[in-house]
mmCIF file of C-alpha atoms and ligand atoms in Angstrom:
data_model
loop_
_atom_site.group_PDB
_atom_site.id
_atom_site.type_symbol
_atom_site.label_atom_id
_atom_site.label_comp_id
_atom_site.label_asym_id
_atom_site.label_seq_id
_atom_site.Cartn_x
_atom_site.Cartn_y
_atom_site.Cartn_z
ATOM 1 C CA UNK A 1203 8.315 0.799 -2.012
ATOM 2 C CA UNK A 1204 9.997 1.626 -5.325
ATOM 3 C CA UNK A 1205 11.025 5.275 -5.811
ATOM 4 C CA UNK A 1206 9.296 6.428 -8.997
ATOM 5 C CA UNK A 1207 11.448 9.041 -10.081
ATOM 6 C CA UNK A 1208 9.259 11.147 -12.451
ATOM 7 C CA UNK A 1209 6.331 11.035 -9.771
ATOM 8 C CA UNK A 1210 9.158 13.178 -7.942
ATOM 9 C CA UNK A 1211 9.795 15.268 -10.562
ATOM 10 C CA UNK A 1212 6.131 15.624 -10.699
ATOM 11 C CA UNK A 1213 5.995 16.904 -7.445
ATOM 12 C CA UNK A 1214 9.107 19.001 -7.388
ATOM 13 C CA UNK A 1215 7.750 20.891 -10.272
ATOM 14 C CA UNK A 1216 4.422 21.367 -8.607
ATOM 15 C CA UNK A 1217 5.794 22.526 -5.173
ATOM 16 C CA UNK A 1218 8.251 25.174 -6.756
ATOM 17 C CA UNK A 1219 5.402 26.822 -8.392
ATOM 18 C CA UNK A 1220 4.104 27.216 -4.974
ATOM 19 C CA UNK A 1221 1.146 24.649 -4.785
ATOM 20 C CA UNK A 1222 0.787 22.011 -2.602
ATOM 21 C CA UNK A 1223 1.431 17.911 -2.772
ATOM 22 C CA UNK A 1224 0.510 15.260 -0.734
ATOM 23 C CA UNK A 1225 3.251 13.382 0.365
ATOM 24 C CA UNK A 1226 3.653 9.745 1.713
ATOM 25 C CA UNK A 1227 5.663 9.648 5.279
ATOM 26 C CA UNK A 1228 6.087 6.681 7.238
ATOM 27 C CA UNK A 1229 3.334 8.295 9.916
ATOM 28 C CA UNK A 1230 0.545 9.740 7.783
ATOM 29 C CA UNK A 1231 0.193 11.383 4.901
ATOM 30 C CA UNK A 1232 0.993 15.093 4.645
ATOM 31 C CA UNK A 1233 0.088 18.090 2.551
ATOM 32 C CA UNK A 1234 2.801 19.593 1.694
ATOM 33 C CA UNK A 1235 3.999 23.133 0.415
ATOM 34 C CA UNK A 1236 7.158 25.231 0.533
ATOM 35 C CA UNK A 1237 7.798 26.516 4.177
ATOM 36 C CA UNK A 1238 9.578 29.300 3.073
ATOM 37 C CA UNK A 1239 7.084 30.858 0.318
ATOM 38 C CA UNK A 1240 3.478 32.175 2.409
ATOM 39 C CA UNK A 1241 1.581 31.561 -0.767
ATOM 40 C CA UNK A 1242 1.946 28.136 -0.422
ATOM 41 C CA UNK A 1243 1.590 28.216 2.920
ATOM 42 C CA UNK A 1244 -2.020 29.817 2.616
ATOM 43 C CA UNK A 1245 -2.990 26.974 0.330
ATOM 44 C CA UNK A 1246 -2.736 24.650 2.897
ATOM 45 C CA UNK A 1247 -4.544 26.480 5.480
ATOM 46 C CA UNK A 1248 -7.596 26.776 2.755
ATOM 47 C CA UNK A 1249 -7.600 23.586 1.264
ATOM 48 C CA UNK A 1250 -7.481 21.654 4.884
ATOM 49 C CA UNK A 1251 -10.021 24.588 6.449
ATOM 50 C CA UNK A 1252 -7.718 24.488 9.024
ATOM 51 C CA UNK A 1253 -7.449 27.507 11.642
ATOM 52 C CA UNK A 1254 -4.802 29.726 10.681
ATOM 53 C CA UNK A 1255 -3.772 29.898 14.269
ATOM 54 C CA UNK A 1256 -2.778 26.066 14.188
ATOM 55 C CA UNK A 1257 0.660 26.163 13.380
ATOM 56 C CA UNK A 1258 2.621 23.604 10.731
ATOM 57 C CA UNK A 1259 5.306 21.358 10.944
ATOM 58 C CA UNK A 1260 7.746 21.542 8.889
ATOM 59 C CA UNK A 1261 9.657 18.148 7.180
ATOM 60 C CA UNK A 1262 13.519 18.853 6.512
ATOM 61 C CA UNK A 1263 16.234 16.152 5.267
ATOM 62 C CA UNK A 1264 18.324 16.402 7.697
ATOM 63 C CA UNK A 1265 19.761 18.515 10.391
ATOM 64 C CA UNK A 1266 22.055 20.322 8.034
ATOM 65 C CA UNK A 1267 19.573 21.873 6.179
ATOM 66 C CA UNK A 1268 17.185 22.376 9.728
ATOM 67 C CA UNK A 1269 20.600 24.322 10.802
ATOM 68 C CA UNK A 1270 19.679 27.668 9.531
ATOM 69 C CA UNK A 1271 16.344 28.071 10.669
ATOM 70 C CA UNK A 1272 16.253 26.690 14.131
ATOM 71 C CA UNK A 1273 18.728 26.687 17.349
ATOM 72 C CA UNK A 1274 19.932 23.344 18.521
ATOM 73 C CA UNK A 1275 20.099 22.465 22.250
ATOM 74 C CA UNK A 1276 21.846 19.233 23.465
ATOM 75 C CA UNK A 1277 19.003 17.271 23.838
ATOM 76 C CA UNK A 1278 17.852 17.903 20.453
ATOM 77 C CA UNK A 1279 20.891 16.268 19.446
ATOM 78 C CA UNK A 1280 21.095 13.391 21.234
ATOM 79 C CA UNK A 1281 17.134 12.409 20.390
ATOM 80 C CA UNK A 1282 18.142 13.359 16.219
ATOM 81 C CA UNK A 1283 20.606 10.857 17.105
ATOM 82 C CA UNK A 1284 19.087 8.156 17.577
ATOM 83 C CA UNK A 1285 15.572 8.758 16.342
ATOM 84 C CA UNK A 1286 16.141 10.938 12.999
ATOM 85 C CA UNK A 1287 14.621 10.367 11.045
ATOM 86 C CA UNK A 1288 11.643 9.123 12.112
ATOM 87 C CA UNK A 1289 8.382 9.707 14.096
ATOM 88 C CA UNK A 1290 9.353 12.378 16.446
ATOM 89 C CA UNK A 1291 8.761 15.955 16.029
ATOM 90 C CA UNK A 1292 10.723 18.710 18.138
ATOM 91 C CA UNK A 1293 9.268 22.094 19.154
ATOM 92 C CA UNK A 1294 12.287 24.329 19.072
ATOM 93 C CA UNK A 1295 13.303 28.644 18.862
ATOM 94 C CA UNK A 1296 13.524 29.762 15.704
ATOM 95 C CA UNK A 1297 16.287 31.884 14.151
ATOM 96 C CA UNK A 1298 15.596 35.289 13.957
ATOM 97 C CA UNK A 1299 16.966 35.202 10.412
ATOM 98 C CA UNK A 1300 15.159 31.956 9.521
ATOM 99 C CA UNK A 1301 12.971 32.491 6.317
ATOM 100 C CA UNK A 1302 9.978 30.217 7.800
ATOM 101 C CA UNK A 1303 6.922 31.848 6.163
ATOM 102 C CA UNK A 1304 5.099 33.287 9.483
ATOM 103 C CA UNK A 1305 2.029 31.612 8.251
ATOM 104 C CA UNK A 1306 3.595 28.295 9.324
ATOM 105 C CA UNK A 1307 4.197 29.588 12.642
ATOM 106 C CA UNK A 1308 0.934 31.891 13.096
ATOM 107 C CA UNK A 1309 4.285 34.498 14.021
ATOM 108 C CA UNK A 1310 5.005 32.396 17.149
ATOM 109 C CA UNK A 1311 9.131 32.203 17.500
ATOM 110 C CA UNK A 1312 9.258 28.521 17.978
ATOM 111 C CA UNK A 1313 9.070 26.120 15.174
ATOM 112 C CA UNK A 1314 7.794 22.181 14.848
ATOM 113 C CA UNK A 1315 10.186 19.959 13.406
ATOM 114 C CA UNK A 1316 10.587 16.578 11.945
ATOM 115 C CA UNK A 1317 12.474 14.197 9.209
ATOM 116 C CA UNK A 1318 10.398 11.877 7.980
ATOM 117 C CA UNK A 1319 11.594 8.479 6.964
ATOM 118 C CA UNK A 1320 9.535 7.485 4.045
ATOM 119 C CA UNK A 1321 12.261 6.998 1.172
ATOM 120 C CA UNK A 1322 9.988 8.882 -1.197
ATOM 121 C CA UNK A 1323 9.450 11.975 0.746
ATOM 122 C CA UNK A 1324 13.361 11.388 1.551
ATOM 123 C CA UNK A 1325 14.313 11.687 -1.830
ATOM 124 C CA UNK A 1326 12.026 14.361 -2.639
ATOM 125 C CA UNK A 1327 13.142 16.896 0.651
ATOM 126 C CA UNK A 1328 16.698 15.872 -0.611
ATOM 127 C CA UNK A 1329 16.463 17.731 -4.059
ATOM 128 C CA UNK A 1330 13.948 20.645 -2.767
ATOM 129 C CA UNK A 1331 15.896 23.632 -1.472
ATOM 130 C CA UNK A 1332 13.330 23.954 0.588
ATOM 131 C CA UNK A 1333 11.703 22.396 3.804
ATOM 132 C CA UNK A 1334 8.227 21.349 3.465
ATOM 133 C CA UNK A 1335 5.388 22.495 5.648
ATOM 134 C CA UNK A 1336 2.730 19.645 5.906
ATOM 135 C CA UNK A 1337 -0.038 19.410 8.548
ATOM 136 C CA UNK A 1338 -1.646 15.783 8.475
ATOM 137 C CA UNK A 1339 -3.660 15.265 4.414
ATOM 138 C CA UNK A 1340 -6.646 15.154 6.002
ATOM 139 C CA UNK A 1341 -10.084 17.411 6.888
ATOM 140 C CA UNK A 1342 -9.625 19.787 10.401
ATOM 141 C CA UNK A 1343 -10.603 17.313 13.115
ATOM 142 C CA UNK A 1344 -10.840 14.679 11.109
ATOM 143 C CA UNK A 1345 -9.483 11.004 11.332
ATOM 144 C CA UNK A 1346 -5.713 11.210 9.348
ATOM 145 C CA UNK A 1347 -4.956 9.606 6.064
ATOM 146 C CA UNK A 1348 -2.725 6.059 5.818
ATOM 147 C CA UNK A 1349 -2.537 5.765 2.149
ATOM 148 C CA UNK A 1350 -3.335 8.183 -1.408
ATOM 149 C CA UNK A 1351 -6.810 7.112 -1.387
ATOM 150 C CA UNK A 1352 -7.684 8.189 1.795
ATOM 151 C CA UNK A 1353 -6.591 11.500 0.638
ATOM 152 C CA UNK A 1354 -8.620 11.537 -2.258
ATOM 153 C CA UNK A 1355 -11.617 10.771 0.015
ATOM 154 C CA UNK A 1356 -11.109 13.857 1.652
ATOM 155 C CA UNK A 1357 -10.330 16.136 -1.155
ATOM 156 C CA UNK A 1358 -10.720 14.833 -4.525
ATOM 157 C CA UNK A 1359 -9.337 17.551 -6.902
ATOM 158 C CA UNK A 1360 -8.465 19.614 -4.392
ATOM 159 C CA UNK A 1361 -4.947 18.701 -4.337
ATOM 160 C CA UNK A 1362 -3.015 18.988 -7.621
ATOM 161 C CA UNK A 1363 -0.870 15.931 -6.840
ATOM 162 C CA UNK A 1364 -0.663 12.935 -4.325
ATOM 163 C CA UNK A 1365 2.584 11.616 -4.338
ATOM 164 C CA UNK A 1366 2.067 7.700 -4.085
ATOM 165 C CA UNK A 1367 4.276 5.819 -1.233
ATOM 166 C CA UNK A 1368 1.556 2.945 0.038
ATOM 167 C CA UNK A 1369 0.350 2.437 2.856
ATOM 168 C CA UNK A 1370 1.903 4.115 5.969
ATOM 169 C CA UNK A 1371 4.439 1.642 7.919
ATOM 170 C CA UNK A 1372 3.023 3.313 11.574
ATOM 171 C CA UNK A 1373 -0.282 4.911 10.714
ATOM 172 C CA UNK A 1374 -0.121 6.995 13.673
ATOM 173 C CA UNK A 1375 1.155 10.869 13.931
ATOM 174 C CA UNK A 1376 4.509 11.719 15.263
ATOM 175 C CA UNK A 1377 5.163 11.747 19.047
ATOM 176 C CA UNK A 1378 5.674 15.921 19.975
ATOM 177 C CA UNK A 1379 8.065 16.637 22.083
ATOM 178 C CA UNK A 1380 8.881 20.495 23.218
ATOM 179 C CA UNK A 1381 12.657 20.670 23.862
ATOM 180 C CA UNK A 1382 12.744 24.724 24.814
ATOM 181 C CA UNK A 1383 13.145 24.065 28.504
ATOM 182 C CA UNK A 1384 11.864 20.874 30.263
ATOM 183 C CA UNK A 1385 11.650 18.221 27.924
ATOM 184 C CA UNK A 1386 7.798 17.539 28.006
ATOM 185 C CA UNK A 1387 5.320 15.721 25.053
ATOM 186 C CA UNK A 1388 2.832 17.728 23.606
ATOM 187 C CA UNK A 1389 1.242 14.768 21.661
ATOM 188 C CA UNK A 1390 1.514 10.968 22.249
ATOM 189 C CA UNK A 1391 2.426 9.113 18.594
ATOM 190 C CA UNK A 1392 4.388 7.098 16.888
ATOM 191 C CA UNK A 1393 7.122 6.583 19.345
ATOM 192 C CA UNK A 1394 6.771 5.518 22.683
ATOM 193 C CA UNK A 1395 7.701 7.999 25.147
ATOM 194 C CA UNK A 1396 9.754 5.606 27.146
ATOM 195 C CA UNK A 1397 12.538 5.074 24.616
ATOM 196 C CA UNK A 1398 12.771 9.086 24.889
ATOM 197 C CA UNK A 1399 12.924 8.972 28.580
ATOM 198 C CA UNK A 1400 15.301 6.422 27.730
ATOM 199 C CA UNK A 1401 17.656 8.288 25.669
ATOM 200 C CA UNK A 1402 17.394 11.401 27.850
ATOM 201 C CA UNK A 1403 17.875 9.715 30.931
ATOM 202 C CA UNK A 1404 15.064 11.611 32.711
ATOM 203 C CA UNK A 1405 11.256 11.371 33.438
ATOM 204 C CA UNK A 1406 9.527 13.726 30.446
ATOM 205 C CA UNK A 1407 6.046 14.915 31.439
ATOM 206 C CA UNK A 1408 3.246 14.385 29.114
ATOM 207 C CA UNK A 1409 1.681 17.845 28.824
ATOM 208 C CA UNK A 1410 -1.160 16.188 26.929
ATOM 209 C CA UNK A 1411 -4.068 18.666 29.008
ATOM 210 C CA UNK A 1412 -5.621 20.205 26.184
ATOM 211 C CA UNK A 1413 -6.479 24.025 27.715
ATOM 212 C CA UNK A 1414 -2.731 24.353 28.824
ATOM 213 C CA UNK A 1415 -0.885 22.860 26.014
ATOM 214 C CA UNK A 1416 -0.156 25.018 23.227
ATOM 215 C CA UNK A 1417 -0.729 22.697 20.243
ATOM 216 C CA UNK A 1418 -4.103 23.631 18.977
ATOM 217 C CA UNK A 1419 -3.911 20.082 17.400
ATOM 218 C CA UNK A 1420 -4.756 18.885 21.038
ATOM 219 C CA UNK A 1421 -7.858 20.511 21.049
ATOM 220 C CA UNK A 1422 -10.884 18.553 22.022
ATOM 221 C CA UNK A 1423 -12.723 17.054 18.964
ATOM 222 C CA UNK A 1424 -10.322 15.642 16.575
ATOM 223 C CA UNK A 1425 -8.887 12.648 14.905
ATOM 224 C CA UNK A 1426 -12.822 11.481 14.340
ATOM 225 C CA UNK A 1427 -14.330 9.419 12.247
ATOM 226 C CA UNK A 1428 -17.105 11.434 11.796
ATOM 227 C CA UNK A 1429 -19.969 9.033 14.145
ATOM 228 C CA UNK A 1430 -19.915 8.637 18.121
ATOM 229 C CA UNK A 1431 -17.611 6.815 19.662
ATOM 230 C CA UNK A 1432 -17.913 5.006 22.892
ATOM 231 C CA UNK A 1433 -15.755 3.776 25.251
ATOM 232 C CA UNK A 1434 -17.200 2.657 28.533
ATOM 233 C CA UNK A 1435 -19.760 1.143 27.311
ATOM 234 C CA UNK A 1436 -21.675 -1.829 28.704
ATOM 235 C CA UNK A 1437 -24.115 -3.444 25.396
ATOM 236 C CA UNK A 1438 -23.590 -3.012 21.993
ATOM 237 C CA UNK A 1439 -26.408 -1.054 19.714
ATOM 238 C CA UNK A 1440 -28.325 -2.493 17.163
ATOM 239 C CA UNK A 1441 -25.766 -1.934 13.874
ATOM 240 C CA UNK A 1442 -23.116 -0.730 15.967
ATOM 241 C CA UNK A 1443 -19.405 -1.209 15.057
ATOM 242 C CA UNK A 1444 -17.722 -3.473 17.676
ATOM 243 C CA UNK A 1445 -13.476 -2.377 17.719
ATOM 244 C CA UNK A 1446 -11.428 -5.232 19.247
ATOM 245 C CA UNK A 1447 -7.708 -5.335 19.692
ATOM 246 C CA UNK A 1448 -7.482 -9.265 19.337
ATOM 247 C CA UNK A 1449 -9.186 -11.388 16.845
ATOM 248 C CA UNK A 1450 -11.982 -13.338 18.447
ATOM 249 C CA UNK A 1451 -13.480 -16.748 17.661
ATOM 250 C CA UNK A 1452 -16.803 -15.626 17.387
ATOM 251 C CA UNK A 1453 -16.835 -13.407 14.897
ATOM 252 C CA UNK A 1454 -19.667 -10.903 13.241
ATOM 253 C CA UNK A 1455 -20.316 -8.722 10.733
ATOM 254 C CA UNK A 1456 -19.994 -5.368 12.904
ATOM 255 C CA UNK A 1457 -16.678 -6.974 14.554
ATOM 256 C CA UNK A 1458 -13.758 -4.991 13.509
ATOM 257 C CA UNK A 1459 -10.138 -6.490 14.600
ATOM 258 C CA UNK A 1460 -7.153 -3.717 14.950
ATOM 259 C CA UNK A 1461 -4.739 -7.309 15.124
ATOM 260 C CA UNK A 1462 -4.801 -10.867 14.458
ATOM 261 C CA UNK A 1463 -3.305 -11.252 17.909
ATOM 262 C CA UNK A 1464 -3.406 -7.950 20.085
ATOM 263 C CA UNK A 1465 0.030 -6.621 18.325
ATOM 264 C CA UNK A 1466 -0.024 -3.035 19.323
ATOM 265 C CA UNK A 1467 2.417 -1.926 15.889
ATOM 266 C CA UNK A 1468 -0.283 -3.750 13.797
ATOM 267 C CA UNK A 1469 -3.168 -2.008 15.214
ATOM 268 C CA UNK A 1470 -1.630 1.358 15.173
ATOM 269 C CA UNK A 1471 -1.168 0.615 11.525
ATOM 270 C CA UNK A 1472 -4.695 -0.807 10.912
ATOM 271 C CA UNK A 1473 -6.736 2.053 13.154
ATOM 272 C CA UNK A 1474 -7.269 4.794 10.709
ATOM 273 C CA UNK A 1475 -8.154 2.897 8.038
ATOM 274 C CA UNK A 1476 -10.562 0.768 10.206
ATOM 275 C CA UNK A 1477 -11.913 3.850 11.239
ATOM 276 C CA UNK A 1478 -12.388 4.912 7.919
ATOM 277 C CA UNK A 1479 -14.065 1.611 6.358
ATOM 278 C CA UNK A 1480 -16.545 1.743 9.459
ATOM 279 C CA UNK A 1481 -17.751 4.832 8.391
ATOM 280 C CA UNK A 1482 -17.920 3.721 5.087
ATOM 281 C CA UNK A 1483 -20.089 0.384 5.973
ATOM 282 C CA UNK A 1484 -22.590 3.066 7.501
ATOM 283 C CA UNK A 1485 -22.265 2.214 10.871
ATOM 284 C CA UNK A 1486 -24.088 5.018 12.779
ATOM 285 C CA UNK A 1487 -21.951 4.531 16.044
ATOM 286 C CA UNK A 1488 -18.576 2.474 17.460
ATOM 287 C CA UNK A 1489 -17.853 0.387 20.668
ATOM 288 C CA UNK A 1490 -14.229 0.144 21.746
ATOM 289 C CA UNK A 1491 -13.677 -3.117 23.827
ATOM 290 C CA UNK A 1492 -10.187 -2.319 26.264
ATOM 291 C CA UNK A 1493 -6.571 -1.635 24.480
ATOM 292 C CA UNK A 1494 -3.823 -2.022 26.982
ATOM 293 C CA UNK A 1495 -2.904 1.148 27.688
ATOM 294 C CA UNK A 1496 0.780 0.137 26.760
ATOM 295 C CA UNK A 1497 3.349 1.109 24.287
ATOM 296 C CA UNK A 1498 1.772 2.396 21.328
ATOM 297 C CA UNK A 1499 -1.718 1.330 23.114
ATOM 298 C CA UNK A 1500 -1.202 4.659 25.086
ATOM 299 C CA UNK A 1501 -0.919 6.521 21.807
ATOM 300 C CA UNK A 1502 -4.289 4.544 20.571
ATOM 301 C CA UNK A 1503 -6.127 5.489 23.454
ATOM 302 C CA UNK A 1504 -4.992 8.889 23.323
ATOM 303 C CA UNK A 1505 -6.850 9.386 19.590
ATOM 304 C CA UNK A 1506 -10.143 7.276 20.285
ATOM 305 C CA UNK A 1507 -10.412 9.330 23.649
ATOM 306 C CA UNK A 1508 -9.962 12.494 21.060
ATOM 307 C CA UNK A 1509 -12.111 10.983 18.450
ATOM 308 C CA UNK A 1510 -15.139 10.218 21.048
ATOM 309 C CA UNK A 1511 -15.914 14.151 22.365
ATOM 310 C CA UNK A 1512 -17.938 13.472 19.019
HETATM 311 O O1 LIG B 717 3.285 12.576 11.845
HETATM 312 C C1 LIG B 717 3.039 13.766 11.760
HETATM 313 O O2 LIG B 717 3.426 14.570 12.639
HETATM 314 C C2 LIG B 717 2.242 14.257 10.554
HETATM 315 C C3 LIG B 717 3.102 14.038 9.302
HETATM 316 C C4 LIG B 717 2.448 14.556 8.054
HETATM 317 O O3 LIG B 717 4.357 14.630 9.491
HETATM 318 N N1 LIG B 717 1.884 15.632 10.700
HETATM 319 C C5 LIG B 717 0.928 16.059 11.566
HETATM 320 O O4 LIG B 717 0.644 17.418 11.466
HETATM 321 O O5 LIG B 717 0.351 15.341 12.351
HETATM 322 P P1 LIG B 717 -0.642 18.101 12.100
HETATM 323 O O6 LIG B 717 -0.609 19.473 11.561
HETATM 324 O O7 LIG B 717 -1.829 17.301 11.822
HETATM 325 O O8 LIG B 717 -0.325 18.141 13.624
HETATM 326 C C6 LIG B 717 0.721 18.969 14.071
HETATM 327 C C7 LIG B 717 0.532 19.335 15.498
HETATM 328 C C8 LIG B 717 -0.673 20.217 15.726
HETATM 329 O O9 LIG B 717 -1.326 19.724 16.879
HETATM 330 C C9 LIG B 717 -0.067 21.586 15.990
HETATM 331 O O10 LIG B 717 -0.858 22.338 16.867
HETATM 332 C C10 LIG B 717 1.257 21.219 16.611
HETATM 333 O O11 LIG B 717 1.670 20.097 15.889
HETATM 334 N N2 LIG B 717 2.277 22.275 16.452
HETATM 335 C C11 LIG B 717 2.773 22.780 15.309
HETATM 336 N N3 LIG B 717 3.671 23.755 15.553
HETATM 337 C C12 LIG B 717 3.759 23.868 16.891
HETATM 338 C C13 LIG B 717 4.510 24.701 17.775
HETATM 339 N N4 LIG B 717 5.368 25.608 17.326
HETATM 340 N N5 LIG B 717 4.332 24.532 19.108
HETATM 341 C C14 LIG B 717 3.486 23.587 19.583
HETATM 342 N N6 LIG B 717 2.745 22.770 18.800
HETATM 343 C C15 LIG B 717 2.876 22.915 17.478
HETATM 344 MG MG1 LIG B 718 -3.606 16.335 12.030
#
């Protein structure tokens, strides 16, 4: 996608008077405000009704600019490395001189972290001089948004701005991983937790139990599409949405393929916005035939699992 500079203007100017954006990244879209100002920082908490004692991440350019705010560790390094930027997000100590608004942090002392790769939101963190703090651009426990429009389904004129980047190249949220002591992942996501094992060299635990884990965003009900979801289930309802992972011959009207051919990447990219146009077709309910719980399947299975405590 073309960078449009005056839409980043646009933004800039909107963000430095303390209001908040949504921004295209190459996981979801976020909604973004400056991490250092708590005015902004309240916004999003209202305009997402989200619990003030869910903390933020916040999106930086690189690790230059992450420098003053956060302490690095060696494994922090080597995962930048080779992942940065992209969809990983590190949980690590803050500063004690940092200027992270403690709204972002709900006054905890550690801090999320990520760089995001979409060249927009690249170009845009590059002439802030500011991070941005930017939960998912979508309602509390809702399904995430993949493109502008989905944001505007959620909150119209809410949001001054939506900075236009297309549709998002993953479509599912960055993988969490806490690098304060153990290595462990707080959330499955975008990048498969074997190529982190990988560059570690070590097993990393997947701390993904939601009463011990310390991101709220883990919480029982969430990423949903707003109508049941079932997963063992053995006949399909009258007018229920069927979700397949590979394009059948038979084909229906209430069939709804995540790939063409059982690609995991393409039906991490197609799920939220599958999701969404089921809801939209007024389906009152979704069956989920098996994903292999591989790869990015695991992450897949992780949100419909989420998505069906409905
Ligand atoms: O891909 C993504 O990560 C997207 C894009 C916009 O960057 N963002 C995103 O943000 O998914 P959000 O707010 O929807 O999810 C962030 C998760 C929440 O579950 C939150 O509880 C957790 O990160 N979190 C934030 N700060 C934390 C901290 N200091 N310790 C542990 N978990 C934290
Ligand atoms: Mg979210």
């Amino acid at each position: 996608m073309k960078i449009n500079l005056a839409n980043i203007k646009k933004a800039t100017k909107i963000l430095n008077k303390d209001e908040c954006v949504a921004v295209p990244t190459e996981t979801v879209y976020g909604l973004a405000g400056n991490a250092y100002s708590d005015k902004a920082c309240k916004k999003i908490f209202k305009i997402k009704r989200r619990p003030m004692n869910n903390p933020l991440i916040v999106h930086y350019y690189n690790h230059q600019d992450l420098k003053k705010d956060c302490i690095f560790n060696n494994e922090f390094i080597k995962l930048y490395k080779k992942f940065c930027p992209g969809p990983i997000t590190f949980i690590l100590d803050l500063k004690k001189d940092s200027k992270i608004s403690r709204i972002v942090t709900n006054n905890s002392k550690t801090l999320a972290v990520r760089f995001p790769k979409h060249p927009i939101t690249r170009d845009l963190l590059k002439k802030l001089n500011y991070p941005l703090a930017a939960p998912s651009a979508n309602l509390s426990s809702k399904v995430s948004a993949v493109n502008s429009n989905d944001v505007k389904d959620d909150f119209g004129k809410k949001i001054k701005y939506i900075l236009e980047g297309g549709k998002s190249s993953i479509g599912l949220e960055s993988t969490i991983v806490d690098l304060r002591n153990k290595p462990q992942i707080l959330r499955l996501g975008g990048l498969e937790t074997s190529l982190i094992q990988k560059v570690l060299n070590k097993k990393v635990k997947i701390n993904n139990n939601p009463l011990r884990v310390s991101s709220p965003g883990q919480f029982k009900l969430h990423y949903s599409p707003g109508i049941p979801i079932r997963l063992n289930f053995k006949k399909l309802k009258k007018n229920e949405a069927y979700l397949l992972i590979n394009k059948k011959t038979e084909t229906k009207s209430n069939y709804y393929f995540l790939s063409k051919n059982g690609n995991l990447k393409e039906a991490a990219k197609n799920l939220y916005s599958i999701l969404r146009k089921i809801k939209k077709n007024k389906h009152k309910s979704i069956a989920v035939s098996k994903i292999p719980n591989k790869g990015l399947g695991k992450t897949i299975n992780d949100r419909l699992m989420r998505a069906s405590k409905f």
